[in-house]
XYZ file of C-alpha atoms in Angstrom:
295
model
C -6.154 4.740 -13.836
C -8.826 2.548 -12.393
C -8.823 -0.845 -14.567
C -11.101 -2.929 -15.502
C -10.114 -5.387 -12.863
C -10.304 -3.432 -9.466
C -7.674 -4.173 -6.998
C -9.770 -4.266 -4.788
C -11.648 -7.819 -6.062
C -9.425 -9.143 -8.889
C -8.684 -12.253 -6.751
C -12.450 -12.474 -5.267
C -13.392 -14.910 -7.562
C -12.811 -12.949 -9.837
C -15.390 -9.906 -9.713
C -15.358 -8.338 -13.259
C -17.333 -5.340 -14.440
C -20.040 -6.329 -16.833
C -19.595 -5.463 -20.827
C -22.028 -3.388 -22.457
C -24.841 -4.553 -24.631
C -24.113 -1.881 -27.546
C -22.280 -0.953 -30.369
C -20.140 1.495 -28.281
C -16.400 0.010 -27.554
C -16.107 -1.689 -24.271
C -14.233 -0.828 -21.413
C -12.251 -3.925 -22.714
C -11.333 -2.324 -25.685
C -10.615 0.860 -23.304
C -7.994 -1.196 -22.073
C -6.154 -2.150 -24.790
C -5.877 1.102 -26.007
C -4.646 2.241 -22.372
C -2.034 -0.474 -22.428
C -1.374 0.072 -25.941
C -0.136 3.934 -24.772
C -3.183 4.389 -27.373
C -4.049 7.568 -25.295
C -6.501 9.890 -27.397
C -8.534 6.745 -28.339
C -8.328 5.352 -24.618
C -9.879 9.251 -23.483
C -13.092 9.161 -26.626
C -14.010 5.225 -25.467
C -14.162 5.929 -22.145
C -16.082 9.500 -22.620
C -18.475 7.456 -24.407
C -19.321 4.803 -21.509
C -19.010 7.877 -18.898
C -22.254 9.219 -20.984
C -23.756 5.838 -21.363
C -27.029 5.294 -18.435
C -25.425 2.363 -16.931
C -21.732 4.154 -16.998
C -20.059 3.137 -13.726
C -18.137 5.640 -11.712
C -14.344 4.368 -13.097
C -15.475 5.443 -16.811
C -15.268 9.382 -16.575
C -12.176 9.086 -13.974
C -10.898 6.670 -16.532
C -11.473 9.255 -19.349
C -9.621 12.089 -17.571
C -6.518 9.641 -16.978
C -6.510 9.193 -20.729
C -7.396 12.483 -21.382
C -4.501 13.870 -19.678
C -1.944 11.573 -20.862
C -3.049 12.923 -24.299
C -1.966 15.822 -23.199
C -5.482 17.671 -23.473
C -5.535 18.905 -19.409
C -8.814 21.556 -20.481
C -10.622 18.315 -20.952
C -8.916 15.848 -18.758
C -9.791 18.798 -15.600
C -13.153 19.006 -16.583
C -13.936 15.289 -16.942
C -11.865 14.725 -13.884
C -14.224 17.625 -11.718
C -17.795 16.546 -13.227
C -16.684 12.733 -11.949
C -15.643 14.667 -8.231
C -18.925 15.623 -8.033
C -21.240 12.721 -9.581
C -18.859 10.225 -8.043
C -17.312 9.616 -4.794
C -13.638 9.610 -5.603
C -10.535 9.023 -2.984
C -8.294 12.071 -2.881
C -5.351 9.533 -2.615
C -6.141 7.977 -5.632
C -5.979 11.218 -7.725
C -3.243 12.362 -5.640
C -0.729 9.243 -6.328
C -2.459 8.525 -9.454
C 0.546 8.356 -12.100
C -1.880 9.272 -14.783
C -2.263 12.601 -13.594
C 1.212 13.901 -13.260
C 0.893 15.577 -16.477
C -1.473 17.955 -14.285
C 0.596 18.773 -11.298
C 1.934 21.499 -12.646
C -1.373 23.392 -13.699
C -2.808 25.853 -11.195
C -5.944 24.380 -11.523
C -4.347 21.393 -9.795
C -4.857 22.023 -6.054
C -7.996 23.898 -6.187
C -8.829 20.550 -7.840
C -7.736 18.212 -4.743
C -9.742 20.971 -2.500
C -12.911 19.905 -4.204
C -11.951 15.844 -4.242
C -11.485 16.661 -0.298
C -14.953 18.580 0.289
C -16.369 16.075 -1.195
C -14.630 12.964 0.113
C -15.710 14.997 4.280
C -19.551 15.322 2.726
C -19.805 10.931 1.935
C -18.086 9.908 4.489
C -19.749 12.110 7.026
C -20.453 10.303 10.036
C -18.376 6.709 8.927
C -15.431 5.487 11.159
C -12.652 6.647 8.931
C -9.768 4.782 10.910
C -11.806 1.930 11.018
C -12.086 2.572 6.903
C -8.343 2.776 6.875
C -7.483 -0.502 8.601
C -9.796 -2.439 6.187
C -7.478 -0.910 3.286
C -4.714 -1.623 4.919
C -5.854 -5.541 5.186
C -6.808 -5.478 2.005
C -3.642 -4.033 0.278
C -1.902 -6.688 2.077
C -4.569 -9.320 0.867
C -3.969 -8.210 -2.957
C -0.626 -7.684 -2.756
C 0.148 -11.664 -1.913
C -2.348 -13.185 -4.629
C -0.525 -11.107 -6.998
C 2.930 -12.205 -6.393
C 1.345 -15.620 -5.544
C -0.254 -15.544 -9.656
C 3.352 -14.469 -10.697
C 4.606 -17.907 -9.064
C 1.710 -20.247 -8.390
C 4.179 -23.229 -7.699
C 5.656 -21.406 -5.013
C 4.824 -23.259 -1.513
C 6.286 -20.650 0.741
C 4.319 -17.590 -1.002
C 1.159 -20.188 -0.649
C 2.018 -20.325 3.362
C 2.404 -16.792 3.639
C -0.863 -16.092 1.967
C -2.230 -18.397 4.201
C -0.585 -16.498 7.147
C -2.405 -13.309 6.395
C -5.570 -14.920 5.870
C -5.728 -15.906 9.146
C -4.165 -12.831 10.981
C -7.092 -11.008 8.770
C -9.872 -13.550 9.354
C -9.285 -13.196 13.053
C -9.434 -9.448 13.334
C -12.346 -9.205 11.600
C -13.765 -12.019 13.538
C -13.604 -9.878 16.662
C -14.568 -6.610 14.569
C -18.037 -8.071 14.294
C -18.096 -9.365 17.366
C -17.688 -6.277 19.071
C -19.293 -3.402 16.205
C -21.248 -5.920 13.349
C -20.819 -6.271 10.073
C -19.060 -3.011 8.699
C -21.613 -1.986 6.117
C -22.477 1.506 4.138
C -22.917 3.066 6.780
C -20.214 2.516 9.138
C -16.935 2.563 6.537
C -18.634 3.562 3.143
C -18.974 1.468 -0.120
C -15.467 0.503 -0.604
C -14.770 0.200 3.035
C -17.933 -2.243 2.761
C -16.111 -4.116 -0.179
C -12.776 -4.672 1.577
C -14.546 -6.292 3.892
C -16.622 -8.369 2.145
C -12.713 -8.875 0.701
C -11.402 -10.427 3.629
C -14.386 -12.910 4.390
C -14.248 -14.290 0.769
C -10.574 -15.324 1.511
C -11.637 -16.717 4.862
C -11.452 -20.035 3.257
C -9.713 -21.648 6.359
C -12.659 -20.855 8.406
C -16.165 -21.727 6.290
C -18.107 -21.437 10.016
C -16.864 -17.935 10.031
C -17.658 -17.047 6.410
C -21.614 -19.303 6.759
C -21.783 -16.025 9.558
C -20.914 -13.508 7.566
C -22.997 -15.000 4.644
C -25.809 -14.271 7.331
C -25.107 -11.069 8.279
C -24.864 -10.051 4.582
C -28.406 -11.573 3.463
C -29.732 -8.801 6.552
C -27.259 -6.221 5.344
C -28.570 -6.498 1.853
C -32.324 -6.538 3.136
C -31.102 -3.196 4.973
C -29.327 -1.468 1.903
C -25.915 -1.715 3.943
C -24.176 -4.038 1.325
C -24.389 -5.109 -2.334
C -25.984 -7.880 -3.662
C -23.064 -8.743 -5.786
C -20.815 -9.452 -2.984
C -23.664 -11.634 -1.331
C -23.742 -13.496 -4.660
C -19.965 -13.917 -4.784
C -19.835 -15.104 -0.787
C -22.858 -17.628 -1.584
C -20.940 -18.977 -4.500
C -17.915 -19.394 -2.403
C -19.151 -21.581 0.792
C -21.042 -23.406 -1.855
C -17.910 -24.006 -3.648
C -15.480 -24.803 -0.957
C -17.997 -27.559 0.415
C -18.154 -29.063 -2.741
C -21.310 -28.149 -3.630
C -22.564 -26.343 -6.862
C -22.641 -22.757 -7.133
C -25.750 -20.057 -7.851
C -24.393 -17.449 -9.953
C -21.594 -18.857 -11.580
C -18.548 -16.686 -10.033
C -16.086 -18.549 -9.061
C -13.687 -20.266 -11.940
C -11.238 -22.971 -11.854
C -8.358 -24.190 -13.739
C -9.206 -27.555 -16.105
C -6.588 -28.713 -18.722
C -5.166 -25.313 -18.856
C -8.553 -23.194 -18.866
C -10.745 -21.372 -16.239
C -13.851 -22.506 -16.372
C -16.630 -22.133 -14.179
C -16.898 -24.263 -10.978
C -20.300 -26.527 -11.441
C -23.562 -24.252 -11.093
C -26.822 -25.658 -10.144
C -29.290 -24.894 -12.466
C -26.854 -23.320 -15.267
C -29.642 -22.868 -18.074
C -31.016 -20.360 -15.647
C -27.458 -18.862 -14.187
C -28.009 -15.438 -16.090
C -31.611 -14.746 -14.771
C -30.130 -15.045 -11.118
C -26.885 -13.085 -12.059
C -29.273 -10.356 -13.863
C -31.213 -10.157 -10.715
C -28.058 -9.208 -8.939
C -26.463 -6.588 -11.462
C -23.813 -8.784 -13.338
C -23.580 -9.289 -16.760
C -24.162 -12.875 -18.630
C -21.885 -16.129 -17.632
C -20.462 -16.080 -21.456
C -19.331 -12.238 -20.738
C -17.720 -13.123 -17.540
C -15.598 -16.114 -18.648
C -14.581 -13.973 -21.480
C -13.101 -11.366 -19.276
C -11.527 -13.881 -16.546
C -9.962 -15.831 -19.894
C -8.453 -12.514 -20.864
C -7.200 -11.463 -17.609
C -5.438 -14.598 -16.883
C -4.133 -15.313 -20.379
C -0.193 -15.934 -20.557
């Protein structure tokens, strides 16, 4: 299942998905049911946001995890091919996805993976797929660290080891866009795009290096190569680590036991800019980082 909380940016500052304005559940509530082993309720809430207009490409691959789990596979394999082919999904993700070992057995199963893998050659027609496959790589490594680094903040060797792979990451992609630019849309796809972006958010050791790629976003974003959001998130981060106040409110720190926003210039405005960008409201956000991190 794809949470709430992507791998991919949990420790970015933290990137959350926005909550919906309506009387449908949230994806929150989703959540709890998952974790809850609440399966047929987890499969109707997210069915519901897959059908909402701003559903987001996790909610119907969401609803066939749940779906299947339930033990409905008719549904779960048609939820599961309509997302195939609205979506861009990774075949390894369905593949090793535990979720969807109820399925394995059904002969509808490969034919299944044949269609994730037509359509997987059809987006990524024409991106550098090894190149797409390092930037995982980095960024498996990346996530992998925080996490056990969350499980033990107090811990000064997992702190220098984290520190270790930022570097050996900041300096490879230092000479990636040296030699081939920023990797955007169109040279490793969206979520090669987002690792990326990944590994210059955590280039704290080396603000010259992220004030460059902060640069070579703003064109990338003019050009449709890159999302706003992570432009957003990388502005709020060099303004953070010099000390200065942040734009859109993304980046939280710890006070007295709670995470709280980092100070934002011009707060009573801070959800205009983040609308303008595609996030949901500061009050939203918190509320999600506050229940990710609670103990």
């Amino acid at each position: 299942m794809r949470h709430v909380f992507s791998s991919a940016v949990l420790f970015a500052g933290i990137m959350l998905l926005p909550a919906l304005a309506t009387a449908v559940p949230s994806r929150a509530d989703a959540q709890k049911a998952y974790n809850a082993r609440d399966h047929s309720r987890c499969a109707l809430i997210y069915t519901q946001l897959a059908q909402m207009p701003d559903a987001i490409r996790s909610d119907g691959y969401n609803a066939a995890c749940c779906l299947a789990l339930a033990g409905d596979a008719d549904a779960a394999f048609e939820q599961l091919r309509d997302t195939i082919l609205s979506h861009y999904t990774r075949v390894p993700d369905i593949e090793q996805d535990p979720d969807f070992a109820p399925l394995h057995g059904d002969p509808r199963w490969q034919p299944l993976l044949d269609l994730a893998r037509q359509e997987e050659d059809r987006h990524l027609a024409g991106t550098d797929r090894a190149l797409r496959h390092e930037l995982f790589v980095r960024m498996n490594r990346d996530q992998q660290m925080r996490g056990r680094l969350m499980a033990d903040p107090e811990n000064r060797t997992l702190l220098e080891e984290m520190q270790a792979i930022d570097r050996d990451n900041t300096g490879w992609l230092k000479n990636l866009i040296d030699t081939r630019g920023w990797p955007g849309y169109k040279l490793v796809y969206k979520d090669g795009a987002q690792a990326a972006w990944l590994l210059a958010q955590h280039a704290d050791l080396d603000t010259d290096f992220q004030q460059q790629v902060l640069e070579l976003l703003e064109k990338a974003v003019l050009e449709k190569d890159a999302s706003p959001s992570h432009l957003a998130y990388l502005v709020d981060r060099v303004r953070t680590g010099r000390d200065q106040k942040q734009l859109y409110g993304t980046q939280f720190i710890k006070e007295d036991g709670h995470w709280v926003p980092a100070p934002i210039e011009d707060e009573a405005n801070v959800d205009a800019r983040r609308q303008r960008i595609g996030l949901g409201t500061l009050a939203e956000y918190a509320e999600q980082i506050r229940d990710a991190y609670a103990q």
